[in-house]
Tab-separated table of C-alpha atoms in Angstrom:
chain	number	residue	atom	x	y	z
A	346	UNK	CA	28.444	-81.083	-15.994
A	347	UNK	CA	26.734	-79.070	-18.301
A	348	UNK	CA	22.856	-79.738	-20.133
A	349	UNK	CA	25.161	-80.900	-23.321
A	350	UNK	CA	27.079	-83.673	-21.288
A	351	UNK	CA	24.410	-85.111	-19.837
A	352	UNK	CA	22.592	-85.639	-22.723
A	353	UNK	CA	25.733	-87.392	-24.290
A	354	UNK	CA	25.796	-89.491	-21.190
A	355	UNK	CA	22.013	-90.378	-21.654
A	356	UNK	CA	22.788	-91.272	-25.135
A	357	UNK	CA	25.818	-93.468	-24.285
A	358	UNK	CA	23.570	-95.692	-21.903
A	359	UNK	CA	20.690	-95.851	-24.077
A	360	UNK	CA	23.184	-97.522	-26.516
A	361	UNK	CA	24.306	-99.784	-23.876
A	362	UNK	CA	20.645	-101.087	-23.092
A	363	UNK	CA	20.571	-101.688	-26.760
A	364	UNK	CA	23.742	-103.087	-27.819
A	365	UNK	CA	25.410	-104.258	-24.621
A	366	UNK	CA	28.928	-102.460	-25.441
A	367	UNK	CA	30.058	-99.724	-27.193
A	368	UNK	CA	33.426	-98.598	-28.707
A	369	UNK	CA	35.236	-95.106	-28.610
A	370	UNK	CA	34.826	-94.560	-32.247
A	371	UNK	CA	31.078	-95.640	-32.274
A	372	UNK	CA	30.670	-92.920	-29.442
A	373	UNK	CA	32.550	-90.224	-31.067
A	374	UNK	CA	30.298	-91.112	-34.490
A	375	UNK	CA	26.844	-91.456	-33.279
A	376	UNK	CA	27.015	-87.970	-30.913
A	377	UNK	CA	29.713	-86.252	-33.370
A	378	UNK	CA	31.987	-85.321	-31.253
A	379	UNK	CA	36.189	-86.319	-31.164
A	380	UNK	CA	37.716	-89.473	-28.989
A	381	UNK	CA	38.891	-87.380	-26.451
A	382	UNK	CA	35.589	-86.347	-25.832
A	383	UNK	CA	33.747	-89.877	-25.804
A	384	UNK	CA	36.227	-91.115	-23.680
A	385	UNK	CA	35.624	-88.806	-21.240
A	386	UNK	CA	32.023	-89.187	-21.139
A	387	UNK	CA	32.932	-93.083	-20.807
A	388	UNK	CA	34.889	-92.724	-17.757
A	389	UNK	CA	32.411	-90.290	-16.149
A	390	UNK	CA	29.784	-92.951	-16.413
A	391	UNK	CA	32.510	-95.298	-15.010
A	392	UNK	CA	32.865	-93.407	-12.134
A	393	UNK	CA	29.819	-92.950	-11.728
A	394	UNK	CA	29.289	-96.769	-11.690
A	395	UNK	CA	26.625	-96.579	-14.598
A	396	UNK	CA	28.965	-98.949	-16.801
A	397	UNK	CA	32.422	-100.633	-16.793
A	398	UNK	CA	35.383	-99.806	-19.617
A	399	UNK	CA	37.167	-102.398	-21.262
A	400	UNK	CA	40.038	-101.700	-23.516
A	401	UNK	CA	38.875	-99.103	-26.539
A	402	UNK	CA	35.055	-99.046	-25.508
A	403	UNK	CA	32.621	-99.977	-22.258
A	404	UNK	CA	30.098	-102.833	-21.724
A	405	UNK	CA	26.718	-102.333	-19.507
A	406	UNK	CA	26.145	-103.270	-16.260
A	407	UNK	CA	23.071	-102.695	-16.004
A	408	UNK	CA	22.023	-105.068	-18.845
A	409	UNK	CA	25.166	-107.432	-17.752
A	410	UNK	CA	24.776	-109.003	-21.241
A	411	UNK	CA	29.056	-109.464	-21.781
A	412	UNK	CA	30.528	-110.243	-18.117
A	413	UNK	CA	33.680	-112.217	-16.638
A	414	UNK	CA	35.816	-113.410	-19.530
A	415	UNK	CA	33.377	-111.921	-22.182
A	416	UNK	CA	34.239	-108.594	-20.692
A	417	UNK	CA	37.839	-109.153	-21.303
A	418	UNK	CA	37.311	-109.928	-25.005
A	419	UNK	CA	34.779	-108.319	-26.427
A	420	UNK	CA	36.707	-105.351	-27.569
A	421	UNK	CA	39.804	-107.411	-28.735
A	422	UNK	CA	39.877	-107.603	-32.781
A	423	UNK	CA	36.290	-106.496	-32.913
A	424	UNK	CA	36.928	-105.090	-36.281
A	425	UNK	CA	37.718	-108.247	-37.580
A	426	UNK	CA	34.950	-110.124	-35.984
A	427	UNK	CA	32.942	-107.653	-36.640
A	428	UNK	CA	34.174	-108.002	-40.934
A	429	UNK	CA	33.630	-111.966	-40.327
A	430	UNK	CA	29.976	-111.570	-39.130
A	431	UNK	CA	29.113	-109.399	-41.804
A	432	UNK	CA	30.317	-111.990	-44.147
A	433	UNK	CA	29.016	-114.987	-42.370
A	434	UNK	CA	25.403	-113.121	-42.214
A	435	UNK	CA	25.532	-113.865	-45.939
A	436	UNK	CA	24.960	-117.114	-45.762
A	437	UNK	CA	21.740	-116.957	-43.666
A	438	UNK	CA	18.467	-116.248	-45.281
A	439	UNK	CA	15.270	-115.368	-43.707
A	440	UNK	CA	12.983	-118.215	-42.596
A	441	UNK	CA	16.580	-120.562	-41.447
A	442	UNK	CA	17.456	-122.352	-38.505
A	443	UNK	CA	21.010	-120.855	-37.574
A	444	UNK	CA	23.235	-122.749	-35.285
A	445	UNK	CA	25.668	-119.890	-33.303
A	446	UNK	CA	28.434	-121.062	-31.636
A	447	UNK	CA	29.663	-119.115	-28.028
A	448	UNK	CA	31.710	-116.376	-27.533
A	449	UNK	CA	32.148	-112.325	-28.889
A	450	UNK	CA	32.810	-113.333	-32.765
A	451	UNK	CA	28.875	-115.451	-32.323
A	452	UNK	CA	27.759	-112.430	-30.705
A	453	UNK	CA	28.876	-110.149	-33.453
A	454	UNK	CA	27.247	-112.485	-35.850
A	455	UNK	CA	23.858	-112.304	-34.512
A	456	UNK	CA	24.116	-108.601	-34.778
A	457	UNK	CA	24.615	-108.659	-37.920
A	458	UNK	CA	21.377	-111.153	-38.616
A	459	UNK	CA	19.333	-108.368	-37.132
A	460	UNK	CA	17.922	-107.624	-40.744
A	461	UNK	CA	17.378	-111.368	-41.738
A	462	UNK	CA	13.799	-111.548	-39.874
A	463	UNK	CA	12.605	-114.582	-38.858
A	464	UNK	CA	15.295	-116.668	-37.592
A	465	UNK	CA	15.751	-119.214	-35.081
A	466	UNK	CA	18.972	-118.918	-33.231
A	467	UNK	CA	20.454	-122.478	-31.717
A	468	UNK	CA	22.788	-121.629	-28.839
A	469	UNK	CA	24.219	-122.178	-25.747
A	470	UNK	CA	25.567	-118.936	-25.212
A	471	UNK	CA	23.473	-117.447	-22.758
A	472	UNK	CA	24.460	-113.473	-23.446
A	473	UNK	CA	23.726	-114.738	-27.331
A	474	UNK	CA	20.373	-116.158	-26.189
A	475	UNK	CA	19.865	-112.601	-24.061
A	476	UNK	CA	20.538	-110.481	-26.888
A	477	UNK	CA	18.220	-112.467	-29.073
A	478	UNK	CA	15.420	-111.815	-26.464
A	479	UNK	CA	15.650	-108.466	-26.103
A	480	UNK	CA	17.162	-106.912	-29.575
A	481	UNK	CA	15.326	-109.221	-32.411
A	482	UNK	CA	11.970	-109.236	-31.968
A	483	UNK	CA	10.983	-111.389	-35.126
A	484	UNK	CA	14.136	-114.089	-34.175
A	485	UNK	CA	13.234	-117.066	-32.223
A	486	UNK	CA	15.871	-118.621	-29.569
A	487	UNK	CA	16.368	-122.388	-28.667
A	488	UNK	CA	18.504	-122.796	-25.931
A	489	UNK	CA	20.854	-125.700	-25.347
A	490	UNK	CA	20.994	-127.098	-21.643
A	491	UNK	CA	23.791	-128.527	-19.996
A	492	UNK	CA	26.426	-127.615	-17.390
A	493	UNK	CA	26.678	-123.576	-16.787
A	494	UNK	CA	30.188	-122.986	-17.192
A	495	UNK	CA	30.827	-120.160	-14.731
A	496	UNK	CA	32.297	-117.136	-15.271
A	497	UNK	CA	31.303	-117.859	-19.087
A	498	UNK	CA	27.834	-117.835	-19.819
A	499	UNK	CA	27.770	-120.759	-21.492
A	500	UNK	CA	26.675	-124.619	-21.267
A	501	UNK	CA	28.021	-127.325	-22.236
A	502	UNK	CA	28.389	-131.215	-21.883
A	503	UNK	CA	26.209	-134.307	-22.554
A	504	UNK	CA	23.294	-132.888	-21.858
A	505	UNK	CA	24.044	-129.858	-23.944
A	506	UNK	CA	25.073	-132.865	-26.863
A	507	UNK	CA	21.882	-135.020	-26.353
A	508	UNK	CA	19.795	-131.644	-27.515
A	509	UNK	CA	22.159	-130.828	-30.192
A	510	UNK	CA	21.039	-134.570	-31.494
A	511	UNK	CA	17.648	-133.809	-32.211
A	512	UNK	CA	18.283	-130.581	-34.007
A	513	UNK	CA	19.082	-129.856	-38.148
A	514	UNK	CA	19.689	-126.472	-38.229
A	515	UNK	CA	20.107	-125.124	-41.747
A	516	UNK	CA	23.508	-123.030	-41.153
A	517	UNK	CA	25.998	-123.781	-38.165
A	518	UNK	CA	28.672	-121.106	-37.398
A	519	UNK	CA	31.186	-122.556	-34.892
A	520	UNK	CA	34.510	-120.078	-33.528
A	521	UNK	CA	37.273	-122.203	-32.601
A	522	UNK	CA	39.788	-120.736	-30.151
A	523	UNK	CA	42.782	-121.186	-31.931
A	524	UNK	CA	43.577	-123.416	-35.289
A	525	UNK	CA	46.814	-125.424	-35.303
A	526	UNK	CA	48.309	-125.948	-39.147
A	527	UNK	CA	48.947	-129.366	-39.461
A	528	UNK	CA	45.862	-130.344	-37.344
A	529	UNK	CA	43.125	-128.456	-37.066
A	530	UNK	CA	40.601	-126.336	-35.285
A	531	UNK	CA	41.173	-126.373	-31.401
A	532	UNK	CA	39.376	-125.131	-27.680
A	533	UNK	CA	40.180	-124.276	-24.231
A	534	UNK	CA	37.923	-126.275	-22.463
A	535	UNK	CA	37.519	-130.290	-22.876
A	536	UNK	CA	33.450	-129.834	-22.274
A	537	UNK	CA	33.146	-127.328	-25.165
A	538	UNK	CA	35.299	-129.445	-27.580
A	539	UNK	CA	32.631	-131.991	-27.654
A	540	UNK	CA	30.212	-129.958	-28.160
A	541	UNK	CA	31.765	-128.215	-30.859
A	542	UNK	CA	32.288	-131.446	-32.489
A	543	UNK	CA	28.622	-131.810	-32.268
A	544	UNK	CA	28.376	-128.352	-33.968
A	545	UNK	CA	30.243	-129.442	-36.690
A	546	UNK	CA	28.428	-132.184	-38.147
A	547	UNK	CA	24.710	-131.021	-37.087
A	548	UNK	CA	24.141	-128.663	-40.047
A	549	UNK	CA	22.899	-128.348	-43.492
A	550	UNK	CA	25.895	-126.097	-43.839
A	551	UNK	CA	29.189	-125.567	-41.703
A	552	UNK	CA	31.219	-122.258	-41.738
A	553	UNK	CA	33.835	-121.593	-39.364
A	554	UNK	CA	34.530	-118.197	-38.299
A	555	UNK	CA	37.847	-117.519	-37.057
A	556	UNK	CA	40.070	-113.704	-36.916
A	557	UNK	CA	43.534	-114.114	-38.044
A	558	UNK	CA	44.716	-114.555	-34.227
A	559	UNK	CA	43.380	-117.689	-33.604
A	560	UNK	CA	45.853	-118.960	-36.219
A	561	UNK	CA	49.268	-120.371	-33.837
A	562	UNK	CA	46.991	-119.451	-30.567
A	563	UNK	CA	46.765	-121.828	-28.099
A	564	UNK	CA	44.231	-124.682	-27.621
A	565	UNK	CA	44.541	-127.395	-25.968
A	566	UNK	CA	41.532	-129.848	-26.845
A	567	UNK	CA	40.960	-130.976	-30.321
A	568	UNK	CA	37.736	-130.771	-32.241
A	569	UNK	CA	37.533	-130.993	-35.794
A	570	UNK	CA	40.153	-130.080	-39.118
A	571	UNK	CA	39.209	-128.058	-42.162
A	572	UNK	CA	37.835	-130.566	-43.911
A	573	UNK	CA	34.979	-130.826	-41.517
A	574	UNK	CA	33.534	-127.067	-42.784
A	575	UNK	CA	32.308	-126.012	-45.681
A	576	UNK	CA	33.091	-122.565	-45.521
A	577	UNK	CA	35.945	-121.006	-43.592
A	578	UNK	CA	35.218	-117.376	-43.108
A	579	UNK	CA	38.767	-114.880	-41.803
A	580	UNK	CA	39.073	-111.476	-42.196
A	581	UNK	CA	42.698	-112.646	-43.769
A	582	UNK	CA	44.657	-115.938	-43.530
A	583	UNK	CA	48.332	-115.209	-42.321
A	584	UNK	CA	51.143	-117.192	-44.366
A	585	UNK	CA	48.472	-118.837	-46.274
A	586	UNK	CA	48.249	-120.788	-43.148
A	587	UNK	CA	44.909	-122.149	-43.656
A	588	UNK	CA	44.571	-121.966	-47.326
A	589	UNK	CA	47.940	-124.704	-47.168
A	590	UNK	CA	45.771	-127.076	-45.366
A	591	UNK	CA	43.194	-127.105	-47.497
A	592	UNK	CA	44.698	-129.488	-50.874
A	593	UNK	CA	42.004	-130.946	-52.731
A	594	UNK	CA	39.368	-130.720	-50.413
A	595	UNK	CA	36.140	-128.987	-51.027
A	596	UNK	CA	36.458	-126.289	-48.187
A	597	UNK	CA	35.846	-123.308	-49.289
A	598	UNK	CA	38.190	-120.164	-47.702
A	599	UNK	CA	36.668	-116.935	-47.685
A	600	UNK	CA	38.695	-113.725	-47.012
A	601	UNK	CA	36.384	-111.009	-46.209
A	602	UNK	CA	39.164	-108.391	-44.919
């Protein structure tokens, strides 16, 4: 390997430690070199066992901020999530109490409050709450207890609830799984839908943040309908799927792609 490579290779883990994953194009951009090349310097490090690839990027394993089911999504429509947090982050101003709901589109979000200052982030997402710690100096975290889902990094459940109920946070942002036309925003997991119910009425202001995907996906618990957010943030809205539920009511539907 020459003096060239391994400084690439340095490079790639130092923004791993920061950032917790990494995509091909961010590689190629930040060192200027091609695709061809970042990817090779991604599965060297593989091999090597200095970090794990996921579809178009890597995550860390040293920092194990994004594991298990994370892993498996946190390269999947990151453009768009990536387009939604940038236009969530708009509605967040520096001094607020921000409600972040769990998963990779959250995690995006909080990225993209790293210029707001001083924050507080509400979450039970534990890699959100880890990111927080380490990447935003000037952001406070409060953590919601509950049942650890395994495999997740997340809690959930009555306990999670109870401390919900003695919080106002300014904004909430809340990522449904899927979103059904005809009835409404939908999860996975029958411990996180009530919870997310919780995160939709705790808030000065509700946005839901949702990629195009989620609309037709599959979800099996109920937890809310449009008319429960304020602000429903997609980087598009296929069919006018969404937009048809809306009628008279005062949701507002932002497109940001």
């Amino acid at each position: 390997m020459t003096e060239f490579a391994e400084e690439r290779r340095a490079a790639i883990l130092s923004m791993l430690e920061r950032n917790s994953s990494v995509q091909v194009a961010e590689v190629a951009d930040a060192l200027g070199v091609s695709r061809v090349t970042a990817r090779a310097d991604l599965d060297a490090l593989a091999r090597d066992g200095k970090l794990r690839r996921t579809h178009g990027g890597a995550v860390s394993l040293s920092r194990t901020l994004t594991v298990s089911i994370q892993d498996l999504r946190v390269n999947v429509n990151v453009e768009a999530k990536r387009a939604i947090a940038r236009e969530a982050a708009k509605f967040v101003e520096p001094g607020q109490s921000v409600l972040v709901d769990t998963g990779t589109t959250g995690l995006e979000l909080v990225r993209a409050l790293g210029d707001r200052g001083e924050v507080t982030i509400v979450t039970a997402d534990l890699t959100i709450a880890d990111y927080v710690d380490r990447s935003m100096p000037s952001a406070e975290v409060v953590l919601l207890g509950g049942a650890l889902r395994k495999g997740h990094r997340y809690t959930s459940g009555a306990v999670a609830v109870s401390a919900l109920s003695m919080l106002r946070p300014d904004v909430a942002f809340v990522c449904p799984t899927a979103f059904a036309p005809g009835r409404g925003f939908m999860t996975g997991y029958e411990g996180m839908a009530e919870l997310k119910r919780a995160f939709l009425a705790c808030a000065g202001t509700t946005c839901v943040l949702m990629d195009a995907s989620k609309v037709g996906a599959r979800g099996l618990f109920f937890f809310g309908d449009v008319g429960d957010a304020d602000v429903i943030v997609m980087e598009k809205d296929p069919e006018g799927a969404v937009a048809g539920c809306l009628g008279d009511l005062p949701t507002r539907l932002d497109p940001c792609g």
